[in-house]
Short mmCIF file of N, CA and C in Angstrom, two decimals:
data_model
loop_
_atom_site.label_atom_id
_atom_site.label_comp_id
_atom_site.label_asym_id
_atom_site.label_seq_id
_atom_site.Cartn_x
_atom_site.Cartn_y
_atom_site.Cartn_z
N UNK A 3 -44.77 16.27 -13.89
CA UNK A 3 -44.18 17.43 -13.25
C UNK A 3 -43.98 17.17 -11.76
N UNK A 4 -45.01 16.60 -11.12
CA UNK A 4 -44.93 16.32 -9.69
C UNK A 4 -43.83 15.30 -9.41
N UNK A 5 -43.70 14.30 -10.28
CA UNK A 5 -42.68 13.27 -10.10
C UNK A 5 -41.29 13.89 -10.21
N UNK A 6 -41.11 14.78 -11.18
CA UNK A 6 -39.81 15.44 -11.35
C UNK A 6 -39.46 16.27 -10.12
N UNK A 7 -40.46 16.94 -9.55
CA UNK A 7 -40.23 17.74 -8.35
C UNK A 7 -39.83 16.86 -7.17
N UNK A 8 -40.48 15.72 -7.01
CA UNK A 8 -40.15 14.80 -5.93
C UNK A 8 -38.74 14.23 -6.08
N UNK A 9 -38.35 13.96 -7.30
CA UNK A 9 -37.00 13.45 -7.55
C UNK A 9 -35.97 14.51 -7.18
N UNK A 10 -36.21 15.77 -7.57
CA UNK A 10 -35.28 16.85 -7.23
C UNK A 10 -35.17 17.03 -5.72
N UNK A 11 -36.28 16.97 -5.03
CA UNK A 11 -36.27 17.11 -3.57
C UNK A 11 -35.49 15.96 -2.95
N UNK A 12 -35.72 14.75 -3.42
CA UNK A 12 -35.01 13.58 -2.88
C UNK A 12 -33.50 13.68 -3.11
N UNK A 13 -33.10 14.22 -4.24
CA UNK A 13 -31.68 14.37 -4.53
C UNK A 13 -31.03 15.49 -3.73
N UNK A 14 -31.76 16.56 -3.48
CA UNK A 14 -31.19 17.71 -2.78
C UNK A 14 -31.33 17.64 -1.27
N UNK A 15 -32.21 16.82 -0.76
CA UNK A 15 -32.45 16.75 0.67
C UNK A 15 -31.18 16.46 1.47
N UNK A 16 -30.34 15.48 1.07
CA UNK A 16 -29.12 15.26 1.85
C UNK A 16 -28.20 16.48 1.88
N UNK A 17 -28.17 17.27 0.81
CA UNK A 17 -27.31 18.45 0.76
C UNK A 17 -27.79 19.49 1.77
N UNK A 18 -29.09 19.74 1.79
CA UNK A 18 -29.62 20.74 2.70
C UNK A 18 -29.63 20.26 4.15
N UNK A 19 -29.63 18.97 4.35
CA UNK A 19 -29.63 18.41 5.71
C UNK A 19 -28.21 18.30 6.26
N UNK A 20 -27.22 18.74 5.50
CA UNK A 20 -25.84 18.68 5.98
C UNK A 20 -25.19 17.34 5.73
N UNK A 21 -25.80 16.48 5.00
CA UNK A 21 -25.25 15.16 4.76
C UNK A 21 -24.93 14.95 3.30
N UNK A 22 -24.23 15.88 2.71
CA UNK A 22 -23.90 15.79 1.29
C UNK A 22 -23.22 14.46 0.99
N UNK A 23 -23.56 13.89 -0.11
CA UNK A 23 -23.00 12.61 -0.51
C UNK A 23 -21.61 12.85 -1.07
N UNK A 24 -20.64 12.30 -0.39
CA UNK A 24 -19.26 12.46 -0.83
C UNK A 24 -18.81 11.23 -1.59
N UNK A 25 -18.14 11.46 -2.68
CA UNK A 25 -17.60 10.33 -3.43
C UNK A 25 -16.38 9.79 -2.72
N UNK A 26 -16.24 8.47 -2.72
CA UNK A 26 -15.07 7.85 -2.14
C UNK A 26 -13.90 8.06 -3.11
N UNK A 27 -12.74 8.43 -2.57
CA UNK A 27 -11.61 8.62 -3.48
C UNK A 27 -11.21 7.30 -4.12
N UNK A 28 -10.80 7.41 -5.33
CA UNK A 28 -10.32 6.24 -6.06
C UNK A 28 -9.04 5.72 -5.41
N UNK A 29 -8.96 4.40 -5.15
CA UNK A 29 -7.70 3.89 -4.59
C UNK A 29 -6.55 4.22 -5.55
N UNK A 30 -5.37 4.53 -5.01
CA UNK A 30 -4.26 4.89 -5.88
C UNK A 30 -3.79 3.70 -6.70
N UNK A 31 -3.20 3.99 -7.83
CA UNK A 31 -2.64 2.94 -8.67
C UNK A 31 -1.19 2.72 -8.26
N UNK A 32 -0.83 1.45 -8.15
CA UNK A 32 0.55 1.08 -7.90
C UNK A 32 1.11 0.57 -9.22
N UNK A 33 2.04 1.30 -9.80
CA UNK A 33 2.62 0.93 -11.08
C UNK A 33 4.07 0.52 -10.83
N UNK A 34 4.40 -0.68 -11.26
CA UNK A 34 5.75 -1.20 -11.03
C UNK A 34 6.78 -0.41 -11.82
N UNK A 35 8.05 -0.60 -11.44
CA UNK A 35 9.12 0.08 -12.16
C UNK A 35 9.18 -0.37 -13.61
N UNK A 36 8.57 -1.51 -13.92
CA UNK A 36 8.51 -2.00 -15.30
C UNK A 36 7.30 -1.49 -16.07
N UNK A 37 6.42 -0.72 -15.39
CA UNK A 37 5.27 -0.13 -16.06
C UNK A 37 3.97 -0.90 -15.94
N UNK A 38 3.98 -2.05 -15.24
CA UNK A 38 2.75 -2.83 -15.08
C UNK A 38 2.02 -2.41 -13.80
N UNK A 39 0.69 -2.41 -13.87
CA UNK A 39 -0.08 -2.09 -12.68
C UNK A 39 -0.06 -3.29 -11.73
N UNK A 40 0.16 -3.03 -10.46
CA UNK A 40 0.13 -4.07 -9.43
C UNK A 40 -1.25 -3.98 -8.79
N UNK A 41 -1.99 -5.09 -8.75
CA UNK A 41 -3.39 -5.04 -8.30
C UNK A 41 -3.55 -4.93 -6.78
N UNK A 42 -3.02 -3.87 -6.20
CA UNK A 42 -3.15 -3.64 -4.76
C UNK A 42 -4.60 -3.26 -4.46
N UNK A 43 -5.19 -3.94 -3.50
CA UNK A 43 -6.57 -3.65 -3.11
C UNK A 43 -7.62 -4.30 -3.97
N UNK A 44 -7.21 -5.05 -4.97
CA UNK A 44 -8.19 -5.72 -5.83
C UNK A 44 -8.61 -7.04 -5.20
N UNK A 45 -7.65 -7.87 -4.84
CA UNK A 45 -7.91 -9.14 -4.18
C UNK A 45 -6.80 -9.39 -3.18
N UNK A 46 -7.04 -10.28 -2.25
CA UNK A 46 -6.01 -10.65 -1.29
C UNK A 46 -5.62 -9.50 -0.38
N UNK A 47 -4.46 -9.68 0.24
CA UNK A 47 -3.93 -8.70 1.18
C UNK A 47 -2.51 -8.34 0.72
N UNK A 48 -2.21 -7.05 0.70
CA UNK A 48 -0.91 -6.58 0.25
C UNK A 48 -0.24 -5.77 1.35
N UNK A 49 1.00 -6.11 1.64
CA UNK A 49 1.81 -5.29 2.54
C UNK A 49 2.67 -4.39 1.67
N UNK A 50 2.49 -3.10 1.85
CA UNK A 50 3.27 -2.11 1.12
C UNK A 50 4.33 -1.59 2.09
N UNK A 51 5.59 -1.67 1.68
CA UNK A 51 6.68 -1.22 2.54
C UNK A 51 7.38 -0.05 1.87
N UNK A 52 7.36 1.09 2.54
CA UNK A 52 8.08 2.27 2.06
C UNK A 52 9.51 2.17 2.60
N UNK A 53 10.47 2.28 1.71
CA UNK A 53 11.85 2.01 2.07
C UNK A 53 12.81 2.82 1.19
N UNK A 54 14.10 2.69 1.48
CA UNK A 54 15.13 3.34 0.66
C UNK A 54 16.44 2.59 0.85
N UNK A 55 17.29 2.63 -0.14
CA UNK A 55 18.54 1.87 -0.08
C UNK A 55 19.50 2.40 0.98
N UNK A 56 19.44 3.66 1.33
CA UNK A 56 20.33 4.25 2.31
C UNK A 56 19.85 4.02 3.75
N UNK A 57 18.70 3.41 3.92
CA UNK A 57 18.11 3.15 5.24
C UNK A 57 18.57 1.79 5.74
N UNK A 58 19.47 1.78 6.72
CA UNK A 58 20.02 0.51 7.24
C UNK A 58 18.94 -0.42 7.80
N UNK A 59 17.98 0.06 8.62
CA UNK A 59 16.94 -0.84 9.11
C UNK A 59 16.09 -1.45 7.99
N UNK A 60 16.04 -0.78 6.84
CA UNK A 60 15.23 -1.26 5.73
C UNK A 60 15.76 -2.59 5.18
N UNK A 61 17.06 -2.82 5.29
CA UNK A 61 17.62 -4.10 4.82
C UNK A 61 17.04 -5.25 5.60
N UNK A 62 16.98 -5.11 6.91
CA UNK A 62 16.40 -6.16 7.77
C UNK A 62 14.91 -6.33 7.46
N UNK A 63 14.21 -5.21 7.29
CA UNK A 63 12.78 -5.23 6.99
C UNK A 63 12.51 -6.01 5.70
N UNK A 64 13.34 -5.81 4.68
CA UNK A 64 13.14 -6.52 3.42
C UNK A 64 13.38 -8.02 3.59
N UNK A 65 14.37 -8.37 4.38
CA UNK A 65 14.65 -9.78 4.64
C UNK A 65 13.46 -10.45 5.32
N UNK A 66 12.90 -9.78 6.32
CA UNK A 66 11.73 -10.31 7.03
C UNK A 66 10.51 -10.36 6.12
N UNK A 67 10.34 -9.36 5.28
CA UNK A 67 9.21 -9.31 4.36
C UNK A 67 9.28 -10.44 3.35
N UNK A 68 10.49 -10.74 2.90
CA UNK A 68 10.67 -11.84 1.95
C UNK A 68 10.22 -13.16 2.59
N UNK A 69 10.54 -13.37 3.86
CA UNK A 69 10.11 -14.58 4.57
C UNK A 69 8.59 -14.63 4.73
N UNK A 70 7.97 -13.48 5.10
CA UNK A 70 6.51 -13.44 5.23
C UNK A 70 5.84 -13.75 3.90
N UNK A 71 6.36 -13.16 2.85
CA UNK A 71 5.78 -13.39 1.52
C UNK A 71 5.85 -14.86 1.14
N UNK A 72 6.98 -15.51 1.42
CA UNK A 72 7.14 -16.93 1.10
C UNK A 72 6.15 -17.78 1.90
N UNK A 73 5.94 -17.44 3.16
CA UNK A 73 5.01 -18.19 4.01
C UNK A 73 3.57 -18.05 3.57
N UNK A 74 3.19 -16.87 3.11
CA UNK A 74 1.77 -16.55 2.91
C UNK A 74 1.34 -16.36 1.46
N UNK A 75 2.27 -16.50 0.53
CA UNK A 75 1.97 -16.23 -0.88
C UNK A 75 0.78 -17.03 -1.41
N UNK A 76 0.70 -18.30 -1.05
CA UNK A 76 -0.39 -19.16 -1.55
C UNK A 76 -1.75 -18.78 -1.00
N UNK A 77 -1.75 -17.97 0.05
CA UNK A 77 -3.01 -17.54 0.67
C UNK A 77 -3.53 -16.23 0.07
N UNK A 78 -2.83 -15.66 -0.89
CA UNK A 78 -3.26 -14.41 -1.50
C UNK A 78 -2.56 -13.19 -0.96
N UNK A 79 -1.38 -13.39 -0.36
CA UNK A 79 -0.61 -12.29 0.22
C UNK A 79 0.50 -11.89 -0.73
N UNK A 80 0.74 -10.59 -0.84
CA UNK A 80 1.86 -10.10 -1.65
C UNK A 80 2.52 -8.95 -0.92
N UNK A 81 3.77 -8.71 -1.28
CA UNK A 81 4.53 -7.58 -0.74
C UNK A 81 4.90 -6.67 -1.90
N UNK A 82 4.68 -5.38 -1.70
CA UNK A 82 5.09 -4.37 -2.67
C UNK A 82 6.10 -3.47 -1.96
N UNK A 83 7.25 -3.29 -2.56
CA UNK A 83 8.30 -2.46 -1.98
C UNK A 83 8.31 -1.14 -2.74
N UNK A 84 8.12 -0.05 -1.99
CA UNK A 84 8.05 1.28 -2.59
C UNK A 84 9.31 2.06 -2.21
N UNK A 85 10.04 2.48 -3.23
CA UNK A 85 11.23 3.29 -3.02
C UNK A 85 10.89 4.77 -2.96
N UNK A 86 11.58 5.48 -2.10
CA UNK A 86 11.35 6.91 -1.96
C UNK A 86 12.34 7.69 -2.83
N UNK A 87 11.97 8.89 -3.26
CA UNK A 87 12.85 9.64 -4.15
C UNK A 87 13.96 10.41 -3.43
N UNK A 88 14.09 10.22 -2.14
CA UNK A 88 15.10 10.97 -1.38
C UNK A 88 16.47 10.31 -1.50
N UNK A 89 17.41 11.03 -2.04
CA UNK A 89 18.81 10.60 -2.13
C UNK A 89 19.03 9.30 -2.90
N UNK A 90 18.13 8.95 -3.80
CA UNK A 90 18.37 7.78 -4.64
C UNK A 90 17.59 7.91 -5.95
N UNK A 91 18.13 7.29 -6.97
CA UNK A 91 17.44 7.26 -8.25
C UNK A 91 16.64 5.98 -8.34
N UNK A 92 15.78 5.94 -9.31
CA UNK A 92 14.98 4.74 -9.55
C UNK A 92 15.90 3.54 -9.80
N UNK A 93 16.93 3.72 -10.62
CA UNK A 93 17.86 2.62 -10.94
C UNK A 93 18.59 2.13 -9.69
N UNK A 94 19.01 3.04 -8.84
CA UNK A 94 19.70 2.65 -7.60
C UNK A 94 18.76 1.86 -6.69
N UNK A 95 17.51 2.32 -6.58
CA UNK A 95 16.52 1.60 -5.76
C UNK A 95 16.28 0.19 -6.28
N UNK A 96 16.08 0.06 -7.59
CA UNK A 96 15.81 -1.25 -8.18
C UNK A 96 16.98 -2.20 -7.95
N UNK A 97 18.19 -1.74 -8.19
CA UNK A 97 19.37 -2.59 -7.98
C UNK A 97 19.47 -3.04 -6.52
N UNK A 98 19.24 -2.14 -5.60
CA UNK A 98 19.30 -2.46 -4.17
C UNK A 98 18.22 -3.47 -3.78
N UNK A 99 16.98 -3.25 -4.25
CA UNK A 99 15.88 -4.16 -3.91
C UNK A 99 16.15 -5.56 -4.47
N UNK A 100 16.70 -5.63 -5.67
CA UNK A 100 17.03 -6.93 -6.27
C UNK A 100 18.11 -7.64 -5.46
N UNK A 101 19.07 -6.90 -4.94
CA UNK A 101 20.11 -7.49 -4.09
C UNK A 101 19.50 -8.11 -2.83
N UNK A 102 18.36 -7.60 -2.43
CA UNK A 102 17.70 -8.09 -1.22
C UNK A 102 16.54 -9.02 -1.52
N UNK A 103 16.53 -9.58 -2.73
CA UNK A 103 15.57 -10.63 -3.06
C UNK A 103 14.25 -10.21 -3.66
N UNK A 104 14.09 -8.95 -4.02
CA UNK A 104 12.84 -8.50 -4.63
C UNK A 104 13.10 -8.08 -6.07
N UNK A 105 12.53 -8.85 -6.99
CA UNK A 105 12.68 -8.50 -8.40
C UNK A 105 11.35 -8.07 -9.00
N UNK A 106 10.26 -8.35 -8.31
CA UNK A 106 8.94 -7.90 -8.76
C UNK A 106 8.27 -7.18 -7.59
N UNK A 107 7.18 -6.51 -7.89
CA UNK A 107 6.49 -5.75 -6.84
C UNK A 107 7.25 -4.53 -6.40
N UNK A 108 8.03 -3.95 -7.31
CA UNK A 108 8.82 -2.76 -6.98
C UNK A 108 8.17 -1.53 -7.59
N UNK A 109 7.99 -0.52 -6.76
CA UNK A 109 7.39 0.75 -7.18
C UNK A 109 8.32 1.87 -6.74
N UNK A 110 8.61 2.80 -7.63
CA UNK A 110 9.40 3.97 -7.25
C UNK A 110 8.46 5.15 -7.16
N UNK A 111 8.32 5.70 -5.97
CA UNK A 111 7.39 6.80 -5.70
C UNK A 111 8.08 8.14 -5.98
N UNK A 112 8.41 8.37 -7.23
CA UNK A 112 9.20 9.54 -7.62
C UNK A 112 8.63 10.87 -7.19
N UNK A 113 7.33 11.02 -7.24
CA UNK A 113 6.71 12.29 -6.84
C UNK A 113 6.29 12.32 -5.38
N UNK A 114 6.40 11.19 -4.70
CA UNK A 114 6.03 11.12 -3.29
C UNK A 114 4.54 11.02 -3.01
N UNK A 115 3.72 10.82 -4.04
CA UNK A 115 2.27 10.79 -3.86
C UNK A 115 1.81 9.61 -3.00
N UNK A 116 2.39 8.44 -3.22
CA UNK A 116 1.98 7.27 -2.42
C UNK A 116 2.36 7.45 -0.96
N UNK A 117 3.58 7.90 -0.72
CA UNK A 117 4.01 8.14 0.66
C UNK A 117 3.12 9.14 1.37
N UNK A 118 2.75 10.20 0.68
CA UNK A 118 1.86 11.20 1.26
C UNK A 118 0.49 10.62 1.54
N UNK A 119 -0.02 9.87 0.59
CA UNK A 119 -1.36 9.28 0.72
C UNK A 119 -1.47 8.39 1.95
N UNK A 120 -0.41 7.63 2.23
CA UNK A 120 -0.46 6.67 3.33
C UNK A 120 0.28 7.12 4.58
N UNK A 121 0.74 8.36 4.62
CA UNK A 121 1.35 8.89 5.82
C UNK A 121 2.74 8.36 6.13
N UNK A 122 3.48 7.97 5.12
CA UNK A 122 4.83 7.44 5.32
C UNK A 122 5.81 8.59 5.48
N UNK A 123 5.86 9.14 6.67
CA UNK A 123 6.75 10.27 6.93
C UNK A 123 8.16 9.83 7.30
N UNK A 124 8.29 8.60 7.79
CA UNK A 124 9.59 8.01 8.11
C UNK A 124 9.62 6.60 7.52
N UNK A 125 10.83 6.11 7.33
CA UNK A 125 10.95 4.76 6.80
C UNK A 125 11.82 3.92 7.73
N UNK A 126 11.67 2.62 7.70
CA UNK A 126 10.67 1.86 6.95
C UNK A 126 9.27 2.08 7.52
N UNK A 127 8.28 2.01 6.63
CA UNK A 127 6.89 2.21 7.02
C UNK A 127 6.05 1.17 6.30
N UNK A 128 5.16 0.52 7.05
CA UNK A 128 4.34 -0.57 6.52
C UNK A 128 2.88 -0.14 6.43
N UNK A 129 2.24 -0.50 5.34
CA UNK A 129 0.80 -0.32 5.18
C UNK A 129 0.27 -1.63 4.63
N UNK A 130 -0.75 -2.18 5.29
CA UNK A 130 -1.38 -3.41 4.81
C UNK A 130 -2.73 -3.02 4.24
N UNK A 131 -2.94 -3.41 2.99
CA UNK A 131 -4.15 -3.03 2.26
C UNK A 131 -4.92 -4.29 1.89
N UNK A 132 -6.21 -4.29 2.20
CA UNK A 132 -7.08 -5.41 1.89
C UNK A 132 -7.92 -5.14 0.66
N UNK A 133 -8.84 -6.05 0.37
CA UNK A 133 -9.72 -5.87 -0.78
C UNK A 133 -10.48 -4.54 -0.70
N UNK A 134 -10.68 -3.94 -1.85
CA UNK A 134 -11.37 -2.66 -1.92
C UNK A 134 -10.49 -1.48 -1.54
N UNK A 135 -9.20 -1.74 -1.33
CA UNK A 135 -8.29 -0.67 -0.98
C UNK A 135 -8.33 -0.27 0.48
N UNK A 136 -9.02 -1.06 1.31
CA UNK A 136 -9.15 -0.73 2.73
C UNK A 136 -7.81 -0.91 3.44
N UNK A 137 -7.39 0.13 4.16
CA UNK A 137 -6.15 0.05 4.94
C UNK A 137 -6.46 -0.72 6.22
N UNK A 138 -5.79 -1.87 6.37
CA UNK A 138 -5.99 -2.73 7.53
C UNK A 138 -5.01 -2.40 8.64
N UNK A 139 -3.86 -1.85 8.28
CA UNK A 139 -2.81 -1.56 9.25
C UNK A 139 -1.84 -0.55 8.64
N UNK A 140 -1.28 0.30 9.50
CA UNK A 140 -0.15 1.13 9.08
C UNK A 140 0.70 1.40 10.31
N UNK A 141 2.01 1.39 10.12
CA UNK A 141 2.91 1.63 11.23
C UNK A 141 4.35 1.36 10.87
N UNK A 142 5.23 1.59 11.84
CA UNK A 142 6.66 1.45 11.61
C UNK A 142 7.14 0.00 11.73
N UNK A 143 6.35 -0.85 12.36
CA UNK A 143 6.69 -2.26 12.48
C UNK A 143 5.74 -3.07 11.61
N UNK A 144 6.22 -4.18 11.10
CA UNK A 144 5.37 -5.06 10.31
C UNK A 144 4.36 -5.74 11.23
N UNK A 145 3.16 -5.98 10.75
CA UNK A 145 2.20 -6.72 11.57
C UNK A 145 2.65 -8.19 11.68
N UNK A 146 2.32 -8.85 12.78
CA UNK A 146 2.71 -10.25 12.93
C UNK A 146 1.98 -11.17 11.94
N UNK A 147 2.64 -12.26 11.59
CA UNK A 147 2.07 -13.22 10.63
C UNK A 147 0.69 -13.72 11.07
N UNK A 148 0.46 -14.04 12.36
CA UNK A 148 -0.89 -14.49 12.73
C UNK A 148 -1.98 -13.46 12.41
N UNK A 149 -1.68 -12.18 12.56
CA UNK A 149 -2.65 -11.15 12.22
C UNK A 149 -2.90 -11.11 10.71
N UNK A 150 -1.84 -11.24 9.94
CA UNK A 150 -2.00 -11.27 8.48
C UNK A 150 -2.86 -12.46 8.08
N UNK A 151 -2.63 -13.61 8.70
CA UNK A 151 -3.45 -14.80 8.42
C UNK A 151 -4.94 -14.53 8.69
N UNK A 152 -5.24 -13.80 9.77
CA UNK A 152 -6.64 -13.47 10.08
C UNK A 152 -7.23 -12.60 8.97
N UNK A 153 -6.48 -11.60 8.52
CA UNK A 153 -6.99 -10.76 7.44
C UNK A 153 -7.21 -11.57 6.17
N UNK A 154 -6.33 -12.51 5.90
CA UNK A 154 -6.46 -13.34 4.70
C UNK A 154 -7.66 -14.27 4.78
N UNK A 155 -8.04 -14.67 5.99
CA UNK A 155 -9.14 -15.63 6.14
C UNK A 155 -10.51 -14.99 6.04
N UNK A 156 -10.56 -13.65 6.06
CA UNK A 156 -11.87 -12.97 6.00
C UNK A 156 -12.38 -12.85 4.59
#
């Protein structure tokens, strides 16, 4: 009886002390337009780029991302291109991304949940995610290759 009481006190003490144990949110799933899960945050470093076919600067961003991916792919780096549901269909996004050299790593954020989760209010928007789903960087410009190399070496 005394042991059970001590266990209850130990479990409830953080709650009464104002330090309730909060569960970490589950990292979001990135599901490709083909239906396969992309292992973002599982291993390596992933640059997620929120983009759209009607966004002129996004064309340049994809070209630069393709070069970064080619340089760093063997080190565990990948690029995931996320299409937004504004003014384009999934099919239009996929065709546009393929024209710009991306045939895999394509995600269509039809409900906008990924964009909301990572704060992609404008595009193009970059989020770099490391192991465990940790956000290493987010912003309107891509991080430089030397910085990505540092994240990959950790």
